[in-house]
Each structure stands twice: as structure tokens, then as C-alpha cells.
Tab-separated table of C-alpha atoms in Angstrom:
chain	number	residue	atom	x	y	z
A	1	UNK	CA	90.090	77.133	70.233
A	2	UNK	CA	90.323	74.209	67.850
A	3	UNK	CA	89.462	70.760	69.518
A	4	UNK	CA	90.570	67.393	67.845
A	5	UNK	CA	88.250	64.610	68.137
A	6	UNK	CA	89.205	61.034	67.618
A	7	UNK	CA	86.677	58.265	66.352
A	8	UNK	CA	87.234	54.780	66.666
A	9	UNK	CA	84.967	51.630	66.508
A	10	UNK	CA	86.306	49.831	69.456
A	11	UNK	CA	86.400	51.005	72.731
A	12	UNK	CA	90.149	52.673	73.184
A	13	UNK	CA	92.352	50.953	75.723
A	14	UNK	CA	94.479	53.453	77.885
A	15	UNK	CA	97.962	51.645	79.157
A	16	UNK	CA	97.096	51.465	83.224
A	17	UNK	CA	100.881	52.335	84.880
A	18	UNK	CA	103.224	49.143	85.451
A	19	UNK	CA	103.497	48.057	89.111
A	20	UNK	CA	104.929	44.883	90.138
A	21	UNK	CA	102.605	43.491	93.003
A	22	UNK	CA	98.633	43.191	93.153
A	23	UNK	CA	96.259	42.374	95.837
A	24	UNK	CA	96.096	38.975	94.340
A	25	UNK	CA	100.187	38.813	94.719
A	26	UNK	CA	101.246	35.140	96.307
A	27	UNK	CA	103.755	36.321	98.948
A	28	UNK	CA	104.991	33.177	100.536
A	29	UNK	CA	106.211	31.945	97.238
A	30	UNK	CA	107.551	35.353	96.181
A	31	UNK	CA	109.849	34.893	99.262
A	32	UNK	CA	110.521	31.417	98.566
A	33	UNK	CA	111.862	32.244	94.795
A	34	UNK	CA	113.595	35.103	95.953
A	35	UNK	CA	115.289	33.023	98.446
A	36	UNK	CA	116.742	31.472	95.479
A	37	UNK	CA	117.830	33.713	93.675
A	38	UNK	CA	120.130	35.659	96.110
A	39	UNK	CA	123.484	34.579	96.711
A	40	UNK	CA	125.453	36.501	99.641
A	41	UNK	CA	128.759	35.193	99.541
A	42	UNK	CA	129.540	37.067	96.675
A	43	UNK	CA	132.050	40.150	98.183
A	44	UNK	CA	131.959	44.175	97.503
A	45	UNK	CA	135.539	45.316	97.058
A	46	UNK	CA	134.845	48.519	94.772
A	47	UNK	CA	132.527	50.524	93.496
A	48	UNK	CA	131.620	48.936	90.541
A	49	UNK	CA	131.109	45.188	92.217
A	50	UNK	CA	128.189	47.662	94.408
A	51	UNK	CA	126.267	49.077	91.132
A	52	UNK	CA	126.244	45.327	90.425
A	53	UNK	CA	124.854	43.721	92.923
A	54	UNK	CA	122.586	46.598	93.428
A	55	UNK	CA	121.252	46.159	90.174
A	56	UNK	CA	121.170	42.438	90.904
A	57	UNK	CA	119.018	42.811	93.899
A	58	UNK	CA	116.794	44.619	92.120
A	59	UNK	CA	116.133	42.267	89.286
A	60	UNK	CA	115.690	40.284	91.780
A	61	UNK	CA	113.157	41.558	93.266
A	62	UNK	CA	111.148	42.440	90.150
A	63	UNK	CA	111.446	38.605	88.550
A	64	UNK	CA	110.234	37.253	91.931
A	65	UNK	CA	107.283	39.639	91.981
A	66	UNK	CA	106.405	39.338	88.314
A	67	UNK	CA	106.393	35.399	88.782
A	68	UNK	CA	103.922	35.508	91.545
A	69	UNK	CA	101.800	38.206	90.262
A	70	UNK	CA	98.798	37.440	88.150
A	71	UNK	CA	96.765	39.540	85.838
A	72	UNK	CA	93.868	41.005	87.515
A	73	UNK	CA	90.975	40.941	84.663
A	74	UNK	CA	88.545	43.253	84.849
A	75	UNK	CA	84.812	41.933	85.507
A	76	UNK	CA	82.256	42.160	83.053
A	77	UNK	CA	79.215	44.783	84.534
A	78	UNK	CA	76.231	43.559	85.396
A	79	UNK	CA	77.072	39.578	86.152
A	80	UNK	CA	76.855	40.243	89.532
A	81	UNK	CA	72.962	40.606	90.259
A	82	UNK	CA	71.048	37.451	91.696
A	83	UNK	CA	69.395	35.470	89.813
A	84	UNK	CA	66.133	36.741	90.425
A	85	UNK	CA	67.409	40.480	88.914
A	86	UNK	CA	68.983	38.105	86.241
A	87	UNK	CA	65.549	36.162	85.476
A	88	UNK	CA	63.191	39.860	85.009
A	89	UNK	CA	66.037	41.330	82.646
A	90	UNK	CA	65.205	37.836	80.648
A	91	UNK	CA	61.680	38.377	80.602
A	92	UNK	CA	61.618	42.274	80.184
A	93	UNK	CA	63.537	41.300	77.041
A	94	UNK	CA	61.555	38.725	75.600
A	95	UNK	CA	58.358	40.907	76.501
A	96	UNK	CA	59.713	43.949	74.437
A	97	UNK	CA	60.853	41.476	71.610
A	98	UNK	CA	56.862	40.295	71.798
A	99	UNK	CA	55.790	44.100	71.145
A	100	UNK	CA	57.971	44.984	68.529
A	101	UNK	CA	56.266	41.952	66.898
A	102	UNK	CA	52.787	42.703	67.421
A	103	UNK	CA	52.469	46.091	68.842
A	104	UNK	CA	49.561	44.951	71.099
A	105	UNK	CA	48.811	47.710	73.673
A	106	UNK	CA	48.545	45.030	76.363
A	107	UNK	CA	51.633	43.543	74.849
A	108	UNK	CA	52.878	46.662	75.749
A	109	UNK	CA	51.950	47.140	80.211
A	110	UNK	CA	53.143	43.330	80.286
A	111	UNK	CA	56.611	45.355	79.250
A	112	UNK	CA	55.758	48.568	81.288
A	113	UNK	CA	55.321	46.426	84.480
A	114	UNK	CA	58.217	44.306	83.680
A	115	UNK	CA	60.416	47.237	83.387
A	116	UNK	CA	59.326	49.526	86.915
A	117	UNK	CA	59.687	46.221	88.482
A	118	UNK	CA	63.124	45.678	87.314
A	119	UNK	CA	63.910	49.594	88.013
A	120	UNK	CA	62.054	48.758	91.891
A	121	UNK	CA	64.302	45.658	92.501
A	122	UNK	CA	67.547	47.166	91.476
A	123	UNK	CA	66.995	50.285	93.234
A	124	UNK	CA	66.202	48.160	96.154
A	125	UNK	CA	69.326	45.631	96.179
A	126	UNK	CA	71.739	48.843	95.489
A	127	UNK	CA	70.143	50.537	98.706
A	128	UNK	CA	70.691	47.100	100.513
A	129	UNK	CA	74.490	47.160	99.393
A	130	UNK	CA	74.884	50.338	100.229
A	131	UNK	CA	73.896	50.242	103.726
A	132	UNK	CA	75.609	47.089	104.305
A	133	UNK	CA	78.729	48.619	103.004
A	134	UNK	CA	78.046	51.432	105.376
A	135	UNK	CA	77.216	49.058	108.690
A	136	UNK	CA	80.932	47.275	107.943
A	137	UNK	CA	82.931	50.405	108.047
A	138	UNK	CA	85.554	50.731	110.517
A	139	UNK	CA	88.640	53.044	111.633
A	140	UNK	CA	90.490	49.073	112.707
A	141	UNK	CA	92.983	47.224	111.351
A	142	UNK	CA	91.307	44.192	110.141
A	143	UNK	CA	88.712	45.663	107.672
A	144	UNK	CA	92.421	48.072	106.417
A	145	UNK	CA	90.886	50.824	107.610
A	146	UNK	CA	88.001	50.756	105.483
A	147	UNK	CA	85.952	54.328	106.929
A	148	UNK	CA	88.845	56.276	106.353
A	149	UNK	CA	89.390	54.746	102.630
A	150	UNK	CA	86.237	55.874	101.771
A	151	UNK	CA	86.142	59.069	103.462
A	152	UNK	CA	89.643	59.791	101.276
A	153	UNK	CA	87.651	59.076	98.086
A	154	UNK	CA	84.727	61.332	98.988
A	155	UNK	CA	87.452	64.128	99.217
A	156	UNK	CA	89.510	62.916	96.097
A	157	UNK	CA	90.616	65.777	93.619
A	158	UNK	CA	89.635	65.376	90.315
A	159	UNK	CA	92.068	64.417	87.689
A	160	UNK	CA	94.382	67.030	86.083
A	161	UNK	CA	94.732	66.003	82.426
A	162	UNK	CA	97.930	67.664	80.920
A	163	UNK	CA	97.108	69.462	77.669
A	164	UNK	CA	98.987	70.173	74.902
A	165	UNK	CA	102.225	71.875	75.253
A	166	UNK	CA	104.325	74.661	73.084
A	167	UNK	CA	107.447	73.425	71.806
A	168	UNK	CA	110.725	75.507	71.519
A	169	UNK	CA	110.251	75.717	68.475
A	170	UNK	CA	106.618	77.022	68.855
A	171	UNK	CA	104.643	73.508	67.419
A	172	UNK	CA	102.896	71.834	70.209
A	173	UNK	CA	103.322	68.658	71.959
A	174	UNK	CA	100.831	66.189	71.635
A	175	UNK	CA	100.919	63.218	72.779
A	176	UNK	CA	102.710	61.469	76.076
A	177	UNK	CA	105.907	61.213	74.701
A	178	UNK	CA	106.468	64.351	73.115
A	179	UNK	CA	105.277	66.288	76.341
A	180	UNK	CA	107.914	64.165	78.364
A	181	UNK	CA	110.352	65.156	76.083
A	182	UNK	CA	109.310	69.357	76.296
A	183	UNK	CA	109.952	68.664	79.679
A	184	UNK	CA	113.372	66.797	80.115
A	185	UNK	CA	114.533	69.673	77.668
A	186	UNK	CA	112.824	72.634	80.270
A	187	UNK	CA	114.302	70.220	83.195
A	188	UNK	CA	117.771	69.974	81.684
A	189	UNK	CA	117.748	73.775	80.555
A	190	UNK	CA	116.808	74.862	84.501
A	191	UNK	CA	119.341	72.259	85.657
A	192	UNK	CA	122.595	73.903	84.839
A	193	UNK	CA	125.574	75.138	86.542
A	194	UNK	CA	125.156	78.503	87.323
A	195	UNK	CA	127.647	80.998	86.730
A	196	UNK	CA	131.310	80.306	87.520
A	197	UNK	CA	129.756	77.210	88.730
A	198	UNK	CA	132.648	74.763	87.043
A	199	UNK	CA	135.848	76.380	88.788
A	200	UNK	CA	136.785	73.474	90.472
A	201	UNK	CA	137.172	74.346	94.324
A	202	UNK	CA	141.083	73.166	96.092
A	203	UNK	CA	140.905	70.543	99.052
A	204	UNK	CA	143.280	70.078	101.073
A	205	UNK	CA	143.543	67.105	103.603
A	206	UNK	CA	144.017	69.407	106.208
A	207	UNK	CA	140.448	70.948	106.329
A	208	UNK	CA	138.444	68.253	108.318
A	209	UNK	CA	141.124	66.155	110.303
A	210	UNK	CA	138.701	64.521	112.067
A	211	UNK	CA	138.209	61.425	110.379
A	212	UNK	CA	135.169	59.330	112.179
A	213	UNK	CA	133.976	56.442	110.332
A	214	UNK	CA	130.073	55.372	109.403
A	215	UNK	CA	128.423	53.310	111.963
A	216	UNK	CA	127.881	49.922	110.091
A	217	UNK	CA	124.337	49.097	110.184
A	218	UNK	CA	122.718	45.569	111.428
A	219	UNK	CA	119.858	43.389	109.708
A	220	UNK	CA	117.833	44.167	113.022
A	221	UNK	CA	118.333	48.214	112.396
A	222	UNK	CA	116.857	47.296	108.734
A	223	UNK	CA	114.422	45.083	109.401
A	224	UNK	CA	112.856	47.690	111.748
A	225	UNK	CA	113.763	50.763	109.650
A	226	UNK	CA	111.378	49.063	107.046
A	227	UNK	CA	108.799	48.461	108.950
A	228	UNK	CA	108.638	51.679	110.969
A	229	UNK	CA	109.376	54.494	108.607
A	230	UNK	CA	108.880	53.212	105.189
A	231	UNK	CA	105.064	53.909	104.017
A	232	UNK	CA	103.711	51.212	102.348
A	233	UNK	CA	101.493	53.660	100.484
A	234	UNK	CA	103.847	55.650	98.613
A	235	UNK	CA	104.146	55.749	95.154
A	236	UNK	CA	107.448	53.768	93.828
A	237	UNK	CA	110.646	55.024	91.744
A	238	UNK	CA	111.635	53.330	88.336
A	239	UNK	CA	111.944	50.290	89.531
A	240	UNK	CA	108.666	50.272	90.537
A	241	UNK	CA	109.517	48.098	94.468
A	242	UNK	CA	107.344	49.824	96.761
A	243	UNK	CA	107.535	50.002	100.799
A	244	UNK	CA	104.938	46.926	101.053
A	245	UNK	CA	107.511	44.924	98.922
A	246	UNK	CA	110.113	45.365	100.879
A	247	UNK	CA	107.860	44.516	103.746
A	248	UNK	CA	107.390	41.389	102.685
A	249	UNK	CA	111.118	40.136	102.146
A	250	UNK	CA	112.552	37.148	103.422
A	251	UNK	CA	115.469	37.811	105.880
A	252	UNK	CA	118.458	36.829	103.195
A	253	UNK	CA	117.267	39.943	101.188
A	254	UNK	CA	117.122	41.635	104.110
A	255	UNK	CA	120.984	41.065	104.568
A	256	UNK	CA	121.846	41.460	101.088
A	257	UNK	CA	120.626	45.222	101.620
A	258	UNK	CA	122.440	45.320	104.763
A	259	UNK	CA	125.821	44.648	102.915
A	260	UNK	CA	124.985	46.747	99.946
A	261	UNK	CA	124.445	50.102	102.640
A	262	UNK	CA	127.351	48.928	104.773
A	263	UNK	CA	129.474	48.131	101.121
A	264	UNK	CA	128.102	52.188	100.337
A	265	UNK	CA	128.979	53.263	103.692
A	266	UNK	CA	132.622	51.349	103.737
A	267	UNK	CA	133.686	52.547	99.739
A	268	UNK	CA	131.758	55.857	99.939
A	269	UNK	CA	130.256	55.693	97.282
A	270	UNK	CA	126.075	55.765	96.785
A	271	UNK	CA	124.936	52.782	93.815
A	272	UNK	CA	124.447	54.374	90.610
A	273	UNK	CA	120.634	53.501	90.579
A	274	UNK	CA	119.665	54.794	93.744
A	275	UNK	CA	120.241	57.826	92.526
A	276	UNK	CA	117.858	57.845	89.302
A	277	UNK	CA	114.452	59.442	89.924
A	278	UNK	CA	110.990	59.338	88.401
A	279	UNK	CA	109.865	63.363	87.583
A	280	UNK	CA	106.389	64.027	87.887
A	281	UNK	CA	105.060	67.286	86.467
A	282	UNK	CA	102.143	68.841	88.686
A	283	UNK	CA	100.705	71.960	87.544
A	284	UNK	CA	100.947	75.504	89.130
A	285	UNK	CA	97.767	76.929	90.040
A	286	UNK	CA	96.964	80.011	88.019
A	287	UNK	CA	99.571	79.835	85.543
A	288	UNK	CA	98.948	78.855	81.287
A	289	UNK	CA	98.973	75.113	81.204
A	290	UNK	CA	100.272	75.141	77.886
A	291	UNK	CA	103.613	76.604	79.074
A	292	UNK	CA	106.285	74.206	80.507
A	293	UNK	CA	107.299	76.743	83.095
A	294	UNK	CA	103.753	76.100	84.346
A	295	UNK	CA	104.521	72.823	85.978
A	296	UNK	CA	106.688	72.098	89.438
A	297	UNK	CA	108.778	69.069	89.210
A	298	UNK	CA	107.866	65.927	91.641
A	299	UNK	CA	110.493	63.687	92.359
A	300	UNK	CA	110.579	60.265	92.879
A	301	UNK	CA	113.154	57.929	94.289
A	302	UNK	CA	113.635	54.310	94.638
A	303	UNK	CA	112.385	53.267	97.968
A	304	UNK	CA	115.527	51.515	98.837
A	305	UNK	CA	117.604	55.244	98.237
A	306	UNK	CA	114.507	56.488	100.857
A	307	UNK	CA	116.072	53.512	102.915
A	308	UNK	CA	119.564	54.534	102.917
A	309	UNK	CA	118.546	57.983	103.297
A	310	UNK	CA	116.884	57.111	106.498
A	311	UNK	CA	119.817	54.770	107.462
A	312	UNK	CA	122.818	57.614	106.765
A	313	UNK	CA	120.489	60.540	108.689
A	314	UNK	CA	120.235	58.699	111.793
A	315	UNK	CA	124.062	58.595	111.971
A	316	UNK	CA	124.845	62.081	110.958
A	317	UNK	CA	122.268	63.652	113.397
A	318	UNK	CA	124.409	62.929	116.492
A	319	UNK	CA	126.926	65.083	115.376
A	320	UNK	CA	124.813	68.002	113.588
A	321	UNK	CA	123.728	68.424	117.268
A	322	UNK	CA	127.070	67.532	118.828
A	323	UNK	CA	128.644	70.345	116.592
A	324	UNK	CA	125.812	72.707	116.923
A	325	UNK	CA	125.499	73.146	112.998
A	326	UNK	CA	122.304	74.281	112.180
A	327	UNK	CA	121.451	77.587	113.846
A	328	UNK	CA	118.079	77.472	115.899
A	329	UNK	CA	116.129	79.926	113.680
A	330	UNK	CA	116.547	77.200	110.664
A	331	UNK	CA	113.323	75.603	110.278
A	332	UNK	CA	112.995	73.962	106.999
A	333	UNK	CA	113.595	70.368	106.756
A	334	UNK	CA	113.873	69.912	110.248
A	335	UNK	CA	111.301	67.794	112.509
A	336	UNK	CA	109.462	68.948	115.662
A	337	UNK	CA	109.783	72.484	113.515
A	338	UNK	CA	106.783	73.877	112.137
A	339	UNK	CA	105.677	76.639	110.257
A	340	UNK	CA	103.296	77.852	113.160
A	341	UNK	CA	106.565	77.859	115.481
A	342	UNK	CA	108.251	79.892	113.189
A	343	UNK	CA	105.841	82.600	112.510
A	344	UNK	CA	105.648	82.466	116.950
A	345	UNK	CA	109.421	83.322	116.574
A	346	UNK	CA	108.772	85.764	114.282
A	347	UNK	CA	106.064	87.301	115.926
A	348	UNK	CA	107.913	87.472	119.694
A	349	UNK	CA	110.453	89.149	118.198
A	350	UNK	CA	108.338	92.203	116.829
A	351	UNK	CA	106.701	92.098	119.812
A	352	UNK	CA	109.543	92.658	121.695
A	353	UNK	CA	110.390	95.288	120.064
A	354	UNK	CA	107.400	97.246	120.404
A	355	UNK	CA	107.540	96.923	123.796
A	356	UNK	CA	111.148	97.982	123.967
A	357	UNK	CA	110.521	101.047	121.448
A	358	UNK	CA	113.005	99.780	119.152
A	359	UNK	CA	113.316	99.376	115.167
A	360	UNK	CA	112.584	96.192	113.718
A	361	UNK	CA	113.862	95.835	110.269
A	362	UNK	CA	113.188	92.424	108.309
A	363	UNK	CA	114.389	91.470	104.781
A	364	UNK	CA	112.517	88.806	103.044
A	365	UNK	CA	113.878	87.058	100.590
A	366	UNK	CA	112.244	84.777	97.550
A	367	UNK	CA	115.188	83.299	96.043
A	368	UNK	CA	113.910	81.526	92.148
A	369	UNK	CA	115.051	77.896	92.127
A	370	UNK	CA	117.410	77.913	94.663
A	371	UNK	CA	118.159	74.289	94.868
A	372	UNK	CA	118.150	74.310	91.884
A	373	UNK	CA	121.381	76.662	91.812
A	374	UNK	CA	123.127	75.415	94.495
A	375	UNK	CA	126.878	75.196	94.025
A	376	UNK	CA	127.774	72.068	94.027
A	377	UNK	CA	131.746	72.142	94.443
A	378	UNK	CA	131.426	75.166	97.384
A	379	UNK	CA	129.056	72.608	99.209
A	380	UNK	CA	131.192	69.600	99.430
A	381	UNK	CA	133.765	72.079	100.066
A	382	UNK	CA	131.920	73.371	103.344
A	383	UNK	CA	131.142	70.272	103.766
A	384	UNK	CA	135.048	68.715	104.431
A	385	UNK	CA	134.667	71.964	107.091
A	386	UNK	CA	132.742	70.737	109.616
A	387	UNK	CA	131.914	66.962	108.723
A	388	UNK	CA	134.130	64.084	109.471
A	389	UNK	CA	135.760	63.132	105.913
A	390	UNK	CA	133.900	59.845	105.688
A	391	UNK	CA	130.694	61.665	105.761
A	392	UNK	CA	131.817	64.048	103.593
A	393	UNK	CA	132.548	61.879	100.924
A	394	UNK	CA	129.558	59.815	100.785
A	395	UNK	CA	127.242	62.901	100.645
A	396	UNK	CA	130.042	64.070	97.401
A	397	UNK	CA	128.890	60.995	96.163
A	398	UNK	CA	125.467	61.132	97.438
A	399	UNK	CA	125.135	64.954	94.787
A	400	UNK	CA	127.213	63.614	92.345
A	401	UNK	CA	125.874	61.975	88.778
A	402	UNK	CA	122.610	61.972	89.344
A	403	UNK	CA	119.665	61.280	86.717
A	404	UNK	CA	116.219	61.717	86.415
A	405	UNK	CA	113.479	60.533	83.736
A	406	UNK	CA	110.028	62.502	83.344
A	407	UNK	CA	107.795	59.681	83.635
């Protein structure tokens, strides 16, 4: 296999990934400047005043952020040893300098003792560090849970580099870009109605006469919605606002996202950029990684869509339940449903059968991208069955014109 090897005279800088906050992040003035920069007397009448002002808040966000940022620069190795370390480097040097001048062979121990003394003290103050890293470790809250930080990084996987990928057109894709583009085109070819998929279905207002509207939600519900079930940890959509960011707003931008998911709930209608996600290609165990099929497609939303997600499910649960819509032998996507409970289900009922002497037939079923497939115009026509229209019609909008980027 050919390998191509790159030569430069400087050390090559790789781009690190943009992220808007740092440990070094001044929060009290980002919530100060944000502050100022929201305005919420400004009203949502349609759909378009919504992508707006989200796309306002956002900006927002990421100005206020960026200004109280600064650069982390990275720390020059080795300017951290006492000065004592720092004084025997001096002298080992000027004592090898002395015996490349005179090649004296006690010239030369002076330089041998300098040097497994040097070796004896480092050695020594990395064992020292070590074990008072070790001694601080703890599983509480004030050291950020520092024992199981470094337990994860004892465990860590090693870094999957993607190689080069075939083209259509049988070349090979190189660098960053031109893999990202193979795989929007594999994306957008898998993505595609399927079938008859563009007959357009006929609604009638008659199908769901129940018309129940959205439970507005309050600042309060928010506020604790943020703090309770958004992880702070989890890597951010294009906008790059993660769950500790919008931990750390003030309460006015807390309200403007209260009006822009009441404003979504109201118009029915989901903002245009909540609905653009980041796609992350992970490779498939086993298969060629030069083939784009190889790869399984990660995707990843803005947090504040994970927000309204969160928001919208609590108030469609009631009546999921209250309707009885999902049969009790559907597992997936459900909490307090496990795999291990449904292989018991599975497992009673063969059981069961054995005991009662019967046949037990089972047909198992591996369907190849089915979300992929899904119909879209059948399932908002199922849909206005058994949901109440308002619901219906934000989740239509919720599926429809939806983007993605592979990052």
C-alpha cells in the first residue's frame, strides 16, 4: 500500500475544534453583556419574526461568550521545575560544553555525575507529583470529581483517524474537506424518499376533532429543565452553546427562550435552526474504512432543540398514556424499558409455551435504515389520528425541512 509522507521544517499546527467557552471564561460579565444585548419587548406574531429572534438569541449568546473568553496559550515544557532542577540542567550544560572543549576524562564524570543526578532528582519530584496527585483524588464535588476523571482517561479509546476515502468516481478523498463532502453525497443519496414516497396524503379536518392546545411553559419550568436534564458534558451542535452555557444565563435570557418555545408552541411551527444538525461519521467495526458505507452517522443538535425536545415530551406524555398509544411490548425509546426486560418478556413467553405444549413461532425482523425510510406524509397523517391537531402540527413541523452538515 502506498503511504504519503509530508516534510516540513516547522512543527505543523492542527486547527483544535471551535468552542465558545474555556475554563478561563469570565461568567459574571458574560451575563452582564448579555443582559444587554437582549431586548424582550420585541413580539412573535409569525413564523418568520421566530427564526429571527431565534437566530438573534443565538448571536447573542456566541458574541457574549467570545467577548469574555480568552485564548488559552499553551505552556512551554519544562518551565515548570524548581529552581534547583533548573540550576543542574545549567550546570550539566556548561559541564558538557567544557568536554567538548577539552575532552578531559575527568572533564567528562564531572558531566556523568551531573547528568544521573539530574535523571535522580527528576525521577524523584515526578514520583512526588504523582503521589500527591493521587492523595487529592476524590469521588466529591469540590475537587469536580477528580477520581472518576482520571479513571475515564485510564479507560479512554484510542483515536480513530479517518483514512482516505473512494470517491464515486473511484479517486480518493484526501483531505478533511473532500471526505465531508463523500459523505454529504452518501448522506443525501441514503436520505431520499422512498418509493411512492411523494403522493401527497388527503387531510381532512375531520380526522382528529379533538383540538387541545400546548401547555405554555414558565421561566421556572426552564430554569429547572436546564439545570436538571441538560448535561453539561455533551458535545454542542453548530452553534457550538453547550448545556454549561446555558447554565450560566442570566434570567432575561432565560425568558427570551421561554417566549421563543411558547412563540413555537402558539404558531406551530419549530425555528428553522433548531433543526440543523452537526453529522459525525463513526466507523463500523469490521467493515473497509475506505468505503463510505463503512461509517454510521452521529447526529448532533443544538442544545436549545434538546431543550424544546424535553419541554414538548413532557406535555405529550400525559396523553400517550391517557390514550394508551404505545402497545406494552414496545420497548425502544421508552424509559424504565430495558433491553434485559425485554429479552424477560421474550423469554416468559417461550417458557410458557413449553409448559403448555404449544408452538411458538417468532419472526425477526432486521429492517436496513428504517428511519431512514420512514414515510413522512403517512406519519403526520397517523399522526392527525390519534393526536390533538395542535400537537400534530408542531411535530409536521418538527420532520419537516430539516438540514444537516457533516462536520
Amino acid at each position: 500500500m502506498p503511504i504519503i509522507l509530508t516534510l516540513s521544517e516547522n512543527i505543523i499546527q492542527t486547527e483544535s475544534n471551535p468552542v465558545l467557552v474555556n475554563r478561563c471564561t469570565v461568567w459574571e460579565t458574560f451575563r452582564q453583556s448579555l443582559e444587554e444585548k437582549i431586548n424582550l419587548t420585541v413580539p412573535i406574531r409569525d413564523v418568520e419574526q421566530l427564526d429571527r429572534e431565534a437566530e438573534k438569541l443565538i448571536d447573542d449568546i456566541q458574541q457574549s461568550a467570545w467577548e469574555n473568553t480568552p485564548e488559552i496559550k499553551c505552556r512551554t515544557k519544562g518551565n515548570n521545575y524548581p529552581k534547583e532542577i533548573r540550576d543542574l540542567i545549567s550546570g550539566k550544560r556548561e559541564a558538557r560544553r567544557r568536554w567538548h572543549r577539552s575532552r578531559d576524562p575527568q572533564d567528562k564524570t564531572v558531566l556523568n555525575n551531573l547528568a544521573q543526578q539530574l535523571k535522580r532528582e527528576i525521577k524523584e519530584l515526578k514520583n512526588d507529583s504523582i503521589s500527591a496527585y493521587l492523595r487529592e483524588l476524590t469521588n466529591e464535588n469540590n475537587t469536580d470529581y477528580s477520581l472518576w476523571k482520571a479513571t475515564k482517561k485510564l479507560n479512554r479509546r484510542p483515536v480513530m483517524h479517518i483514512p482516505s476515502i473512494r470517491k464515486i468516481d473511484g479517486k480518493w478523498a484526501r483531505n478533511n474537506e473532500q471526505k465531508a463532502q463523500r459523505f454529504a453525497e452518501h448522506l443525501e443519496h441514503i436520505f431520499q424518499l422512498h418509493g411512492n414516497q411523494d403522493e401527497k396524503v388527503m387531510i381532512t379536518e375531520d380526522i382528529a376533532p379533538e383540538n387541545e392546545e400546548i401547555k405554555l411553559v414558565t421561566a421556572t419550568e426552564v430554569k429547572n429543565e436546564i439545570s436538571n436534564n441538560i448535561n453539561p458534558k455533551k458535545a454542542p451542535g453548530f452553534d457550538l452553546i453547550t448545556g454549561e452555557v446555558l447554565q450560566q444565563l442570566p434570567r432575561k435570557a432565560t425568558v427570551k427562550i421561554t417566549n421563543l418555545i411558547n412563540a413555537a408552541f402558539r404558531l406551530k411551527y419549530v425555528p428553522r435552526l433548531w433543526k440543523v444538525a452537526d453529522v459525525i461519521m463513526i466507523p463500523k467495526p469490521g467493515k473497509p474504512p475506505h468505503d463510505a458505507a463503512s461509517y454510521r452517522p452521529i447526529s448532533l443538535l443544538p442544545v436549545m432543540s434538546k431543550l424544546f425536545e424535553k419541554l414538548l415530551i413532557k406535555r405529550l406524555k400525559p396523553i400517550i398514556e391517557r390514550k394508551n398509544l404505545i402497545p406494552n411490548h414496545q420497548f425502544g425509546f421508552r424509559s424504565k424499558h430495558s433491553t434485559i426486560d425485554q429479552v424477560h418478556r421474550i423469554t416468559n413467553i417461550i417458557e410458557k409455551a413449553l409448559e403448555e405444549e404449544n408452538v411458538c413461532s417468532a419472526v425477526f425482523l432486521d429492517v436496513a435504515r428504517a428511519f431512514d425510510k420512514v414515510w413522512h406524509e403517512g406519519l403526520n397523517y397517523k399522526l392527525r389520528t390519534i393526536l390533538p391537531k395542535q400537537y400534530a402540527e408542531i411535530l409536521e413541523s418538527y420532520l419537516a425541512e430539516r438540514f444537516f452538515r457533516v462536520k
